[in-house]
Coordinates of C-alpha atoms in Angstrom, one line a residue:
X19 CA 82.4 -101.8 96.8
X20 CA 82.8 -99.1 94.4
X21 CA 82.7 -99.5 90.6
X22 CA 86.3 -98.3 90.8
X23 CA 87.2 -100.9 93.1
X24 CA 85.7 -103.5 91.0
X25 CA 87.5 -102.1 88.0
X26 CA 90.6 -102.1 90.1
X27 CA 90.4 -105.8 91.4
X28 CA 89.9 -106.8 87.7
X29 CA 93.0 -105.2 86.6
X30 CA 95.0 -106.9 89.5
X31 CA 93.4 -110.3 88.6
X32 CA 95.4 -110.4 85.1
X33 CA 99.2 -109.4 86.9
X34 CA 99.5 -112.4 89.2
X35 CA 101.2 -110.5 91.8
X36 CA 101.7 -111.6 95.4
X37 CA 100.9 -109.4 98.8
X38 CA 101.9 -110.1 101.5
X39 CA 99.7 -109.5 104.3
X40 CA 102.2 -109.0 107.9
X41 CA 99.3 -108.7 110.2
X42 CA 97.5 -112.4 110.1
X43 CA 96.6 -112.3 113.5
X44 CA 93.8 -110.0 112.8
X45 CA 90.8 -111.7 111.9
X46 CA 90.0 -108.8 109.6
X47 CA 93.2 -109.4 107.5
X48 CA 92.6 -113.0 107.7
X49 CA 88.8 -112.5 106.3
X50 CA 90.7 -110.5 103.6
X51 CA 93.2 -113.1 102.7
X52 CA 90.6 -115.7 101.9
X53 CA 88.6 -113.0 99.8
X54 CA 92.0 -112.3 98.1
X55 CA 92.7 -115.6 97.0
X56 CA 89.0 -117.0 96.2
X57 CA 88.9 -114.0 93.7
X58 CA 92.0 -114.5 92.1
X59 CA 92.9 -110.6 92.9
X60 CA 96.7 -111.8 94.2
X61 CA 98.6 -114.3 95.5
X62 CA 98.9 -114.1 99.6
X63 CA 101.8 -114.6 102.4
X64 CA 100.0 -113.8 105.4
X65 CA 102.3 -113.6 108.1
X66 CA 102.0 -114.0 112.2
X67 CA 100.7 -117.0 114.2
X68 CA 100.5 -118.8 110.9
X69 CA 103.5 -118.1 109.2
X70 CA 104.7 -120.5 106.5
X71 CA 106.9 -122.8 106.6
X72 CA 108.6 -121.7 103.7
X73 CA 109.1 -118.1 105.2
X74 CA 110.7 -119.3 108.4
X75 CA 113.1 -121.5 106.6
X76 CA 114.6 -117.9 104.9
X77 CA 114.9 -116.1 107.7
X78 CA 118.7 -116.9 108.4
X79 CA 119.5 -115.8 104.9
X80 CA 117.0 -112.5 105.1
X81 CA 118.6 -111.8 108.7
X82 CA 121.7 -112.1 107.2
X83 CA 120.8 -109.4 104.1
X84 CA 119.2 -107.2 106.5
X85 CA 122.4 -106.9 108.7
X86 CA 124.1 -105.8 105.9
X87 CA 121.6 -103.2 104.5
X88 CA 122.0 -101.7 107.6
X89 CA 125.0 -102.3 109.3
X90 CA 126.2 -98.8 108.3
X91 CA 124.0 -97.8 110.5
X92 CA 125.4 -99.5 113.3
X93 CA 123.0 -102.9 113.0
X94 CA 124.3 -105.9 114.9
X95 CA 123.4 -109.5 113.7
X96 CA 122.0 -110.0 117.1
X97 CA 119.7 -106.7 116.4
X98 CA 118.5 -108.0 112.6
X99 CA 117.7 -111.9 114.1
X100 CA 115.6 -109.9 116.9
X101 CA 114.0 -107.7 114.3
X102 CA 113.0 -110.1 111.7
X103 CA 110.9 -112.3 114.3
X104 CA 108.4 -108.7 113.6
X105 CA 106.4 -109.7 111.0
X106 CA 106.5 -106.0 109.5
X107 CA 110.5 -106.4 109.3
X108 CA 110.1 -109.7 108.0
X109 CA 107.4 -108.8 105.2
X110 CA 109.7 -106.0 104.3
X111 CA 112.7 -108.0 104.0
X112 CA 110.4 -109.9 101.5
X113 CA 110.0 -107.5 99.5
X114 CA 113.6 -106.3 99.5
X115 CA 114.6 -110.0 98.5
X116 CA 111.4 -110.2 95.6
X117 CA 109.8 -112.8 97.6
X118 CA 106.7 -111.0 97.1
X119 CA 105.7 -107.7 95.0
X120 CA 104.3 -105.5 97.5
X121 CA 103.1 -105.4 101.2
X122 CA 100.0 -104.0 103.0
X123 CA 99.8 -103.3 106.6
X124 CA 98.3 -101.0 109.4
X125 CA 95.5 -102.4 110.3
X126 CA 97.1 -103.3 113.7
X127 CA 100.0 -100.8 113.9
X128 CA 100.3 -96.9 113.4
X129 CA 101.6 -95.5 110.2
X130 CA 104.7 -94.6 111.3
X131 CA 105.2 -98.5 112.6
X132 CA 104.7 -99.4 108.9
X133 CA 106.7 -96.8 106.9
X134 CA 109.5 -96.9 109.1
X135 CA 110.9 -99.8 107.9
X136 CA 109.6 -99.3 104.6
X137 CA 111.8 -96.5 104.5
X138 CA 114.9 -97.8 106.3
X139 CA 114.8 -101.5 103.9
X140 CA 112.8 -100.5 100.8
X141 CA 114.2 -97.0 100.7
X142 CA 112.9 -94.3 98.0
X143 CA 112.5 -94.6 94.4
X144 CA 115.5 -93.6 92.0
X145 CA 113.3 -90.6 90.8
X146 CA 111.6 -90.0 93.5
X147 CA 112.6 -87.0 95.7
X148 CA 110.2 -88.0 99.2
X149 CA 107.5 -90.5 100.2
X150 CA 104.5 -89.3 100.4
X151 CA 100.9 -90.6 101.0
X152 CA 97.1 -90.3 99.3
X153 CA 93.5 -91.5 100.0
X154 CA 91.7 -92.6 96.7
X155 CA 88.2 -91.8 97.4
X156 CA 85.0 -92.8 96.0
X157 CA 82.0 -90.5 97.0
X158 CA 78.6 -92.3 96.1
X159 CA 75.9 -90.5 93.9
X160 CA 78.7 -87.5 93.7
X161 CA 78.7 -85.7 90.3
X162 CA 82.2 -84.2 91.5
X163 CA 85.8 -85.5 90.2
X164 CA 85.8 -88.8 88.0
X165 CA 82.0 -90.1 89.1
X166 CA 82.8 -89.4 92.1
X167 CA 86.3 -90.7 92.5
X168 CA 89.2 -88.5 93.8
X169 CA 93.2 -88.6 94.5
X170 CA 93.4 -86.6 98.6
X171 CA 96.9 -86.1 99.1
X172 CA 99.1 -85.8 101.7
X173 CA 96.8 -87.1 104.3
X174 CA 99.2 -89.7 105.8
X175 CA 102.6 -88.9 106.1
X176 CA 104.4 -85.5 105.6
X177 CA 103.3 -83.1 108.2
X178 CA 103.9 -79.6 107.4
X179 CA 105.3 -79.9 104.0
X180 CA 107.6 -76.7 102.4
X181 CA 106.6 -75.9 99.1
X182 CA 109.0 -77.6 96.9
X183 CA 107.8 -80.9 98.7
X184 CA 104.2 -79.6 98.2
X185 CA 105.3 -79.5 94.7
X186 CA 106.4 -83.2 94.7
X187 CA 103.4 -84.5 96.5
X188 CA 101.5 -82.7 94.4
X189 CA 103.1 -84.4 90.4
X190 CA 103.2 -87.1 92.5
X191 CA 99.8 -87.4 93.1
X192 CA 98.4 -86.6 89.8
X193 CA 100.6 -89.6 88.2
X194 CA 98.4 -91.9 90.2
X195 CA 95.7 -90.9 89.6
X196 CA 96.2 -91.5 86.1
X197 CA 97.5 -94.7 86.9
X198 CA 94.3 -95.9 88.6
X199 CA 91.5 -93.6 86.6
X200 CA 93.2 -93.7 83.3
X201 CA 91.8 -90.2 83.1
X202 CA 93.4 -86.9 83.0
X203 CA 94.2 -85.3 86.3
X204 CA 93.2 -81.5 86.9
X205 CA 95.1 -80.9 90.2
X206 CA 93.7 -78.6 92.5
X207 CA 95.9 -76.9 95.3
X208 CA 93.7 -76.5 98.0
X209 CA 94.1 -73.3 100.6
X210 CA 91.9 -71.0 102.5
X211 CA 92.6 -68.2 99.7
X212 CA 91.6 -68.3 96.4
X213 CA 94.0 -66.6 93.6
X214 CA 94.9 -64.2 96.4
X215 CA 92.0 -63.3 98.5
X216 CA 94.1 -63.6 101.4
X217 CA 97.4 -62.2 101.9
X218 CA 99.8 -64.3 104.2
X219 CA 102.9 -67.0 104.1
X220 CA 100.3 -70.4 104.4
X221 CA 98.6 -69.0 101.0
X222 CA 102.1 -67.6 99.6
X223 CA 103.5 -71.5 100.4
X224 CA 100.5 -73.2 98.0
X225 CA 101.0 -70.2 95.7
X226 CA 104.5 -71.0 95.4
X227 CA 104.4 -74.7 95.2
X228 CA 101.5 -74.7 92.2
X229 CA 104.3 -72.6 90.6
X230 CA 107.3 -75.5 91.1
X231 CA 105.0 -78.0 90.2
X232 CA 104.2 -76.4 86.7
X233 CA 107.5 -76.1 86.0
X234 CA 108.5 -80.1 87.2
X235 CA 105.4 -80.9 84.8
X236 CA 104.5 -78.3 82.0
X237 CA 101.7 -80.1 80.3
X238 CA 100.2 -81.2 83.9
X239 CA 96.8 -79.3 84.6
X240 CA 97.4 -77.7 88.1
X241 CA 95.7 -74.5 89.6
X242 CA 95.9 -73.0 93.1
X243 CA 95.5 -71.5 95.4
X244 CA 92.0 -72.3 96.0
X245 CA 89.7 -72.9 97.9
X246 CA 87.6 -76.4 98.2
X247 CA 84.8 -75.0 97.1
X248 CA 86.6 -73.0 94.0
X249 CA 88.1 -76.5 93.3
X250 CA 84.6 -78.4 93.0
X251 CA 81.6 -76.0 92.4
X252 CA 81.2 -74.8 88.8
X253 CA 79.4 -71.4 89.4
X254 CA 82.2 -70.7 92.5
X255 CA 85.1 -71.9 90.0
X256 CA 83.2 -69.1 87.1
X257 CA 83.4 -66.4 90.2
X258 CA 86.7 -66.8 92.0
X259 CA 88.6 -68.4 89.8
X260 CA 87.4 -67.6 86.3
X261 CA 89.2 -69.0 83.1
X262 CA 90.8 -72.1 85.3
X263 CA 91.3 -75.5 83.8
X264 CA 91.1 -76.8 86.9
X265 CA 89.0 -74.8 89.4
X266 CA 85.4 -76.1 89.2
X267 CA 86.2 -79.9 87.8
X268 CA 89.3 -81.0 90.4
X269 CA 89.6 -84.6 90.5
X270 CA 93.2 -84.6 92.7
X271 CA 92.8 -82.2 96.1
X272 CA 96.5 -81.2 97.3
X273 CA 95.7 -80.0 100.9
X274 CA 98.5 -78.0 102.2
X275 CA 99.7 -79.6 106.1
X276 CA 98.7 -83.2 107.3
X277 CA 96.3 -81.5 109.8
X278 CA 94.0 -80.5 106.9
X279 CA 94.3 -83.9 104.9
X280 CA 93.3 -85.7 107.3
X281 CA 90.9 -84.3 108.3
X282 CA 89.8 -83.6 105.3
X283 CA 89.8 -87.2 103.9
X284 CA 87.6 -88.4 106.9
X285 CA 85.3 -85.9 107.0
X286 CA 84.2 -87.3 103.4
X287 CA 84.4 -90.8 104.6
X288 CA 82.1 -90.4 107.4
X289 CA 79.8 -87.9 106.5
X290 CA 79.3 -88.8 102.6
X291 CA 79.9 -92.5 103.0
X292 CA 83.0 -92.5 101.1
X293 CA 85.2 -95.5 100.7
X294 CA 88.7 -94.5 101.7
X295 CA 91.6 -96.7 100.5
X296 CA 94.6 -95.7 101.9
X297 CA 97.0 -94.2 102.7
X298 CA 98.4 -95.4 99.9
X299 CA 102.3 -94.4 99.7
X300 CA 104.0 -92.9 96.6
X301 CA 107.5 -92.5 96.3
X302 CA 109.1 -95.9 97.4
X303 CA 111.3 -98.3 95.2
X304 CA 108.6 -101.2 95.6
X305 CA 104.8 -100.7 97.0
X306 CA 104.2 -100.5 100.8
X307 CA 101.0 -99.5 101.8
X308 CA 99.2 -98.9 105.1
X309 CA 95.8 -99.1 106.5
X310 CA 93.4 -97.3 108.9
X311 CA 93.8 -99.1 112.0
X312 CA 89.6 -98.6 111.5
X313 CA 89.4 -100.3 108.0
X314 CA 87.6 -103.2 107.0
X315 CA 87.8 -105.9 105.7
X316 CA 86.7 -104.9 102.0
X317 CA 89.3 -101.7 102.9
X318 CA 91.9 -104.3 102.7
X319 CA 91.1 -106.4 99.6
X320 CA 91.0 -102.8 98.0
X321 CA 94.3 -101.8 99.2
X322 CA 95.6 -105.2 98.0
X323 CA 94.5 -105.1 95.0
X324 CA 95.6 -100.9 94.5
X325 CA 99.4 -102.4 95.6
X326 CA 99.5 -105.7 93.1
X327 CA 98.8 -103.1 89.8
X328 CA 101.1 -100.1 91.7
X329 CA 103.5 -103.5 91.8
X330 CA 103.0 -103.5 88.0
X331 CA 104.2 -99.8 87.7

């Protein structure tokens, strides 16, 4: 693991949260809990096969809660006893009821599996105007962002966002990374244009959304469009971007559809040997966060760990 990481399990060690961990039937998640616990990073309610006693004595009263969340909605009680033998629901409804401070799944199920119930039981923060989703990645030997480290965002959840939401993800984004880094963010908004080379409604969209985000967050350090290269590369920042704050020393990359984050995000994994962890989701009333059906065990004890101090928030 990363010095990040490290920095990031040590933080998490001091809040005594608990995760809880809705995928225990994988033996990658079930390597994770033990790691979890025997470091003192959180407290763990694994749930599946071996689900605790404990839990399955709530379950009437969290069915119960759960048909009235959502009976609006046309729920029956039949529908919420059926849906709270899935371990996501259930973890959720944890959550919802402070059983536990934050959950961490997706290692088994896609993305939209996880969030959707995140979204119909945890529902969005007060202040928070969407959910959106981010990769904090930590590039070895990289002399780019902080030592390497860097907020991608959205490369999990909102597919071809408008520019006000581009705006969101985008203040969004740069709060956590100050939250994990406790450095400054310079937020770059990535494009195929930089400062106008190209003419056309994709580069007009980032253009637009830098604007709405320096008006959400005056005193927020936020530059686009650019290009990756503008964002990162001193002497290209000096030529197509001169006088910048931002251009040339980006530590948060805003990439404008879901097509280009993701990609994006594991192009760096794989071909620089990045750790990824994520998508981490920004946005909700209590911490969710999902996993690459690909990750790892370490991925895992990460995320855990990224959730119990985001649990902390």
């Amino acid at each position: 693991m990363s010095s990040f990481i490290d920095l990031i399990i040590d933080r998490a060690r001091k809040l005594n949260k608990t995760i809880c961990l809705p995928e225990g039937d994988d033996p990658r998640v079930k390597a994770a809990a033990k790691i979890i616990e025997e470091k003192g990073i959180a407290n763990v309610v694994i749930l599946g096969e071996e689900t605790p006693n404990e839990i399955n004595q709530l379950k009437p009263g969290l069915v119960q809660k759960l048909f009235e969340l959502r009976k609006k909605r046309g729920m029956t009680e039949q529908q919420a006893a059926e849906l709270i033998e899935d371990p996501l629901y259930l973890g959720m409804m944890l959550l919802k009821d402070q059983k536990v401070d934050g959950v961490v799944a997706g290692a088994t199920h896609a993305t939209g599996d996880v969030l959707r119930p995140a979204l119909q039981i945890i529902k969005t923060a007060p202040d928070s105007r969407l959910v959106s989703a981010f990769f904090i990645m930590c590039v070895p030997e990289c002399e780019f962002g902080h030592n390497g480290t860097f907020v991608f965002s959205d490369c999990g959840l909102n597919v071809n966002p408008d520019q006000e939401e581009l705006s969101n993800i985008a203040v969004q984004s740069a709060k956590s990374f100050e939250t994990f880094t406790n450095q400054e963010a310079r937020v770059a908004m990535l494009s195929h244009s930089s400062l106008g080379s190209a003419k056309n409604s994709d580069a007009q969209k980032v253009v637009v959304a830098t604007q709405l985000a320096k008006e959400q967050m005056p005193e927020l350090k936020i530059d686009g469009e650019m290009q990756l290269d503008t964002a990162l590369i001193k002497e290209v920042a000096e030529s197509k971007f001169p006088g910048s704050e931002v251009a040339g020393k980006a530590n948060v990359l805003i990439f404008p559809d879901l097509d280009a984050g993701n990609i994006g995000y594991k192009l760096v994994q794989r071909l620089a040997k990045s750790e990824a962890y994520g998508p981490i989701t920004q946005g909700l009333a209590a911490p969710v966060n999902d996993l690459s059906r690909g990750c790892c065990t370490d991925d895992i004890v990460g995320v855990a760990a990224i959730t119990a101090i985001q649990a902390s928030m």
